[in-house]
C-alpha positions as CSV (number, residue, x, y, z in Angstrom):
1,X,12.4,89.8,111.6
2,X,12.8,93.5,112.2
3,X,13.7,94.6,115.7
4,X,11.2,96.5,117.8
5,X,11.6,99.2,120.4
6,X,11.0,96.5,123.0
7,X,14.1,94.7,121.7
8,X,16.1,97.9,122.0
9,X,14.9,98.5,125.6
10,X,15.7,94.9,126.6
11,X,19.2,95.0,125.2
12,X,19.9,98.4,126.7
13,X,18.5,97.4,130.1
14,X,16.0,100.2,130.2
15,X,12.2,100.6,130.0
16,X,10.3,101.1,126.8
17,X,9.5,104.6,127.8
18,X,13.1,105.5,128.3
19,X,14.1,104.0,124.9
20,X,11.2,106.0,123.3
21,X,12.5,109.2,124.8
22,X,16.0,108.6,123.4
23,X,14.7,107.8,120.0
24,X,12.3,110.8,119.8
25,X,14.8,113.1,121.4
26,X,12.1,114.3,123.8
27,X,12.2,114.1,127.6
28,X,15.1,113.8,130.1
29,X,17.5,110.9,129.9
30,X,20.8,110.5,131.6
31,X,23.8,110.6,129.1
32,X,25.1,107.2,130.0
33,X,21.6,105.7,129.6
34,X,21.1,107.4,126.2
35,X,24.5,106.0,125.1
36,X,23.4,102.4,126.0
37,X,20.2,102.9,124.0
38,X,22.1,104.3,121.0
39,X,24.4,101.3,121.2
40,X,21.5,98.9,121.3
41,X,19.9,100.7,118.3
42,X,23.2,100.3,116.3
43,X,23.6,96.6,117.3
44,X,20.1,95.6,116.3
45,X,19.9,97.8,113.2
46,X,16.7,99.3,114.6
47,X,14.7,101.7,112.5
48,X,11.7,103.5,114.0
49,X,8.4,102.9,112.3
50,X,7.4,106.0,110.3
51,X,3.8,104.9,110.7
52,X,4.1,104.7,114.5
53,X,5.8,108.1,114.7
54,X,3.1,109.6,112.5
55,X,0.4,108.2,114.7
56,X,2.1,109.6,117.8
57,X,2.8,113.0,116.3
58,X,-0.3,113.1,114.1
59,X,1.9,114.0,111.2
60,X,3.7,112.2,108.3
61,X,6.3,115.0,108.1
62,X,5.7,115.4,104.3
63,X,3.9,117.7,102.0
64,X,2.2,116.8,98.7
65,X,3.2,118.6,95.5
66,X,1.2,118.7,92.3
67,X,2.7,119.9,89.1
68,X,1.3,119.4,85.5
69,X,4.5,117.7,84.4
70,X,8.0,116.8,85.7
71,X,9.9,117.7,82.6
72,X,11.1,121.1,81.6
73,X,13.1,123.9,83.2
74,X,10.1,125.6,84.8
75,X,8.6,122.7,86.8
76,X,12.0,121.2,87.5
77,X,13.0,124.4,89.2
78,X,9.8,124.4,91.3
79,X,10.3,120.8,92.5
80,X,14.0,121.3,93.3
81,X,13.2,124.4,95.3
82,X,10.4,122.8,97.3
83,X,12.6,119.8,98.0
84,X,15.4,121.9,99.3
85,X,13.2,124.0,101.6
86,X,11.6,120.9,103.1
87,X,15.0,119.2,103.7
88,X,16.1,122.2,105.7
89,X,13.4,121.5,108.2
90,X,13.8,117.7,108.0
91,X,10.6,117.1,106.0
92,X,10.0,115.5,102.6
93,X,7.6,115.6,99.7
94,X,5.5,113.2,97.7
95,X,4.6,114.3,94.2
96,X,2.0,113.8,91.5
97,X,1.7,115.1,88.0
98,X,-0.7,115.1,85.0
99,X,-0.3,112.6,82.2
100,X,0.2,112.9,78.5
101,X,-3.3,112.2,77.5
102,X,-6.9,112.7,78.6
103,X,-8.6,115.6,80.2
104,X,-6.0,117.8,81.9
105,X,-8.4,119.1,84.6
106,X,-9.5,115.6,85.6
107,X,-5.8,114.5,85.7
108,X,-5.1,117.3,88.1
109,X,-8.1,116.5,90.3
110,X,-7.0,112.8,90.3
111,X,-3.4,113.7,91.2
112,X,-4.6,115.9,94.1
113,X,-6.8,113.0,95.3
114,X,-3.8,110.7,95.2
115,X,-1.9,113.1,97.4
116,X,-4.8,113.5,99.9
117,X,-5.0,109.7,100.2
118,X,-1.4,109.7,101.3
119,X,-2.4,111.9,104.3
120,X,0.0,114.6,103.4
121,X,0.2,117.4,106.0
122,X,-0.4,120.0,103.3
123,X,-0.4,120.5,99.6
124,X,1.5,122.7,97.2
125,X,-0.4,123.1,93.9
126,X,0.6,124.4,90.5
127,X,-2.0,124.0,87.8
128,X,-3.6,126.3,85.3
129,X,-6.0,123.5,84.3
130,X,-7.9,123.6,87.6
131,X,-10.8,126.0,87.9
132,X,-10.9,128.7,90.6
133,X,-13.9,126.9,92.1
134,X,-11.9,123.6,92.2
135,X,-9.3,125.3,94.4
136,X,-11.8,127.1,96.6
137,X,-13.7,123.8,97.2
138,X,-10.4,122.0,98.1
139,X,-9.4,124.8,100.5
140,X,-12.7,124.5,102.3
141,X,-12.0,120.8,102.8
142,X,-8.3,121.1,103.5
143,X,-7.1,124.6,104.5
144,X,-3.4,123.6,104.5
145,X,-2.7,124.3,100.8
146,X,-0.6,126.8,98.9
147,X,-1.2,127.7,95.3
148,X,1.7,128.6,93.0
149,X,1.8,130.9,90.0
150,X,-1.8,132.1,90.1
151,X,-4.0,134.2,92.3
152,X,-7.5,132.7,93.1
153,X,-10.1,135.3,94.2
154,X,-11.0,134.6,97.8
155,X,-7.8,132.6,98.4
156,X,-5.3,135.4,98.1
157,X,-3.7,134.5,101.5
158,X,-2.6,131.1,100.3
159,X,-1.6,132.1,96.7
160,X,1.9,132.9,95.7
161,X,2.7,134.4,92.3
162,X,4.6,137.1,90.5
163,X,2.7,140.0,89.0
164,X,2.2,138.7,85.5
165,X,0.2,141.7,84.4
166,X,3.1,143.9,85.3
167,X,5.4,141.4,83.5
168,X,3.4,141.9,80.3
169,X,3.6,145.7,80.8
170,X,7.4,145.6,81.1
171,X,7.7,143.6,77.9
172,X,5.5,146.2,76.1
173,X,7.4,149.1,77.5
174,X,10.6,147.6,76.3
175,X,9.4,147.4,72.7
176,X,7.7,150.9,72.8
177,X,10.9,152.5,74.2
178,X,12.8,150.9,71.3
179,X,10.4,152.5,68.8
180,X,8.4,149.4,67.8
181,X,4.8,150.1,66.8
182,X,4.0,147.0,64.7
183,X,4.0,143.9,66.9
184,X,3.1,140.2,66.7
185,X,2.5,137.8,69.6
186,X,2.9,134.1,70.3
187,X,0.6,133.6,73.3
188,X,0.3,130.8,75.8
189,X,-2.9,128.9,76.3
190,X,-5.8,131.2,77.0
191,X,-7.1,129.0,79.9
192,X,-3.9,129.7,81.8
193,X,-4.5,132.6,84.2
194,X,-0.8,133.7,84.2
195,X,-0.8,133.8,80.4
196,X,-4.0,135.9,80.3
197,X,-2.5,138.3,82.9
198,X,0.7,138.9,81.0
199,X,-1.2,139.2,77.7
200,X,-3.6,141.7,79.2
201,X,-0.8,143.8,80.6
202,X,1.1,143.7,77.3
203,X,-1.9,144.7,75.1
204,X,-3.2,147.3,77.5
205,X,0.2,149.1,77.6
206,X,0.5,149.0,73.8
207,X,-3.1,150.3,73.6
208,X,-2.4,153.2,75.9
209,X,0.4,154.2,73.4
210,X,-2.0,153.9,70.5
211,X,-0.7,150.6,69.2
212,X,-3.1,147.8,68.2
213,X,-2.2,144.2,67.5
214,X,-4.3,142.7,64.7
215,X,-5.8,139.4,65.6
216,X,-4.1,137.7,62.6
217,X,-0.8,138.5,64.3
218,X,-1.6,136.7,67.5
219,X,-0.9,133.0,67.4
220,X,-1.7,130.7,70.4
221,X,0.9,128.2,71.6
222,X,1.0,126.0,74.7
223,X,4.3,127.1,76.2
224,X,6.2,124.2,74.6
225,X,9.1,124.8,72.0
226,X,7.1,122.8,69.4
227,X,4.2,125.1,69.7
228,X,6.5,128.1,69.4
229,X,8.0,126.7,66.2
230,X,4.5,126.0,64.8
231,X,3.3,129.5,65.8
232,X,6.3,131.2,64.1
233,X,5.7,129.2,61.0
234,X,2.1,130.2,61.0
235,X,3.0,133.9,61.4
236,X,5.4,133.6,58.4
237,X,2.8,131.9,56.3
238,X,0.3,134.7,57.1
239,X,2.5,137.7,57.0
240,X,5.9,136.9,55.4
241,X,8.4,135.7,55.0
242,X,9.8,139.2,54.1
243,X,9.3,142.0,54.4
244,X,7.3,141.4,57.6
245,X,4.6,143.9,58.5
246,X,5.8,143.9,62.1
247,X,9.1,144.7,63.6
248,X,8.8,142.9,67.0
249,X,7.6,139.7,68.4
250,X,6.5,139.0,72.0
251,X,6.5,135.4,73.1
252,X,4.7,134.3,76.3
253,X,7.6,132.2,77.4
254,X,11.3,131.7,76.6
255,X,11.1,128.2,75.1
256,X,8.6,129.4,72.5
257,X,10.7,132.5,71.8
258,X,13.9,130.4,71.3
259,X,12.0,128.0,69.0
260,X,10.6,131.0,67.0
261,X,14.0,132.5,66.6
262,X,15.2,129.2,65.0
263,X,12.3,129.3,62.5
264,X,13.1,133.0,61.7
265,X,16.7,132.1,61.1
266,X,15.8,129.3,58.8
267,X,13.7,131.7,56.8
268,X,16.6,134.1,56.4
269,X,15.4,136.6,59.0
270,X,17.9,138.0,61.5
271,X,17.2,138.8,65.1
272,X,17.3,141.6,66.0
273,X,18.3,143.2,62.7
274,X,15.1,142.1,60.9
275,X,12.9,141.4,63.9
276,X,13.2,142.1,67.6
277,X,12.1,139.3,70.0
278,X,11.1,139.5,73.7
279,X,10.6,136.4,75.8
280,X,9.1,135.7,79.2
281,X,10.3,133.9,82.4
282,X,14.1,134.2,81.9
283,X,14.7,130.5,81.7
284,X,18.2,129.0,82.3
285,X,19.0,129.0,78.5
286,X,17.8,132.6,77.7
287,X,21.2,134.1,78.3
288,X,23.1,131.4,76.3
289,X,21.2,131.4,73.0
290,X,22.3,133.7,70.1
291,X,21.3,136.4,70.2
292,X,20.9,136.4,74.0
293,X,17.2,136.8,74.7
294,X,15.7,139.9,76.1
295,X,13.0,138.7,78.5
296,X,11.0,139.3,81.6
297,X,12.4,137.5,84.6
298,X,9.8,135.7,86.7
299,X,11.7,134.2,89.6
300,X,9.6,131.0,89.9
301,X,12.2,129.6,92.4
302,X,11.5,132.5,94.7
303,X,7.7,132.0,94.3
304,X,8.1,128.3,95.2
305,X,10.4,129.2,98.2
306,X,7.9,131.6,99.7
307,X,4.9,129.2,99.2
308,X,6.8,126.3,100.7
309,X,7.9,128.3,103.7
310,X,4.4,129.6,104.3
311,X,3.0,126.1,104.3
312,X,5.8,124.8,106.5
313,X,4.9,127.5,109.0
314,X,1.2,126.6,109.0
315,X,1.7,122.8,109.1
316,X,4.6,122.6,111.5
317,X,4.4,125.7,113.6
318,X,7.7,127.1,112.3
319,X,8.5,130.8,111.8
320,X,10.3,130.8,108.4
321,X,10.6,134.2,106.8
322,X,8.0,134.7,104.1
323,X,8.0,137.5,101.5
324,X,4.9,137.7,99.4
325,X,6.0,140.2,96.7
326,X,8.1,138.6,94.0
327,X,8.3,141.3,91.4
328,X,9.0,140.7,87.6
329,X,12.0,142.3,86.1
330,X,13.0,143.2,82.5
331,X,16.3,141.7,81.5
332,X,17.8,143.5,78.5
333,X,20.0,141.4,76.3
334,X,20.7,141.3,72.5
335,X,17.4,140.3,70.9
336,X,15.9,143.8,70.7
337,X,17.1,146.7,68.7
338,X,15.9,150.2,68.4
339,X,14.0,151.2,65.3
340,X,12.6,154.5,64.0
341,X,9.0,154.8,65.1
342,X,6.6,155.3,62.2
């Protein structure tokens, strides 16, 4: 049978209140008394009840985290960052994710409900499946939330994201400066706010330079390598394989870009000699493929850091430094070459 705080107090020869002060670290206790209590704890193998501590402190010392999936470089970096930030303040996380089948929005709502049932002190949420109204309704019921990688109108103070529209503009400027005027796009899913923002910035910047992307050169993927491969194959079927009517390809994330490059190579097309490619996110492998991928760096780890610190401050009264501006950055590597503008 597990030992109780009464057993500790009895063995140490002190009152329960004194033993409680030693265990919690709160309140004055003479050093020699504290030593006796600690010795009793070790002798009995006593472990304080997390439920009892939560009741007394009105906190479980944990945050809930929802991500669409656990696999992949993107979400893995988010979870690792959140865990590290929480451990620095002696807190933990409990997680939920979507599944492989069924309605993705309902899965997200179910995952969030799971976390709320665990009485988490606050929630960190990353989902492009949820509607803005879903998040506004949740915030009205539970203000202690932080939203990652999207900006919800009316909830700007709890949202943390890089400027994806600016990221799209940087990608377009890179290609325009290299002389490209004929462009194709592998887009992410159109219900994802971050994808739509980068796509809008990209197309708007091209449009301001008098460049239009025909609809048949825009293929929609879902951010996975498999969708990047399928999209590249569809582009070649529509427009190729050679000579292609476009000199540059913008992909809405790096995994799709890397998969597309492999399809191009299999078709005998060289990057960047025959086609320049720009990715997005600057994932871990972007610098290590060949050719090394020119891409727009979105520091999702920094976004997760700032969101977690903000929620720690609000939930636990801490004063962790929080920076709200995580700007995108163009990273020039070897997958873009200059061409003569038509």
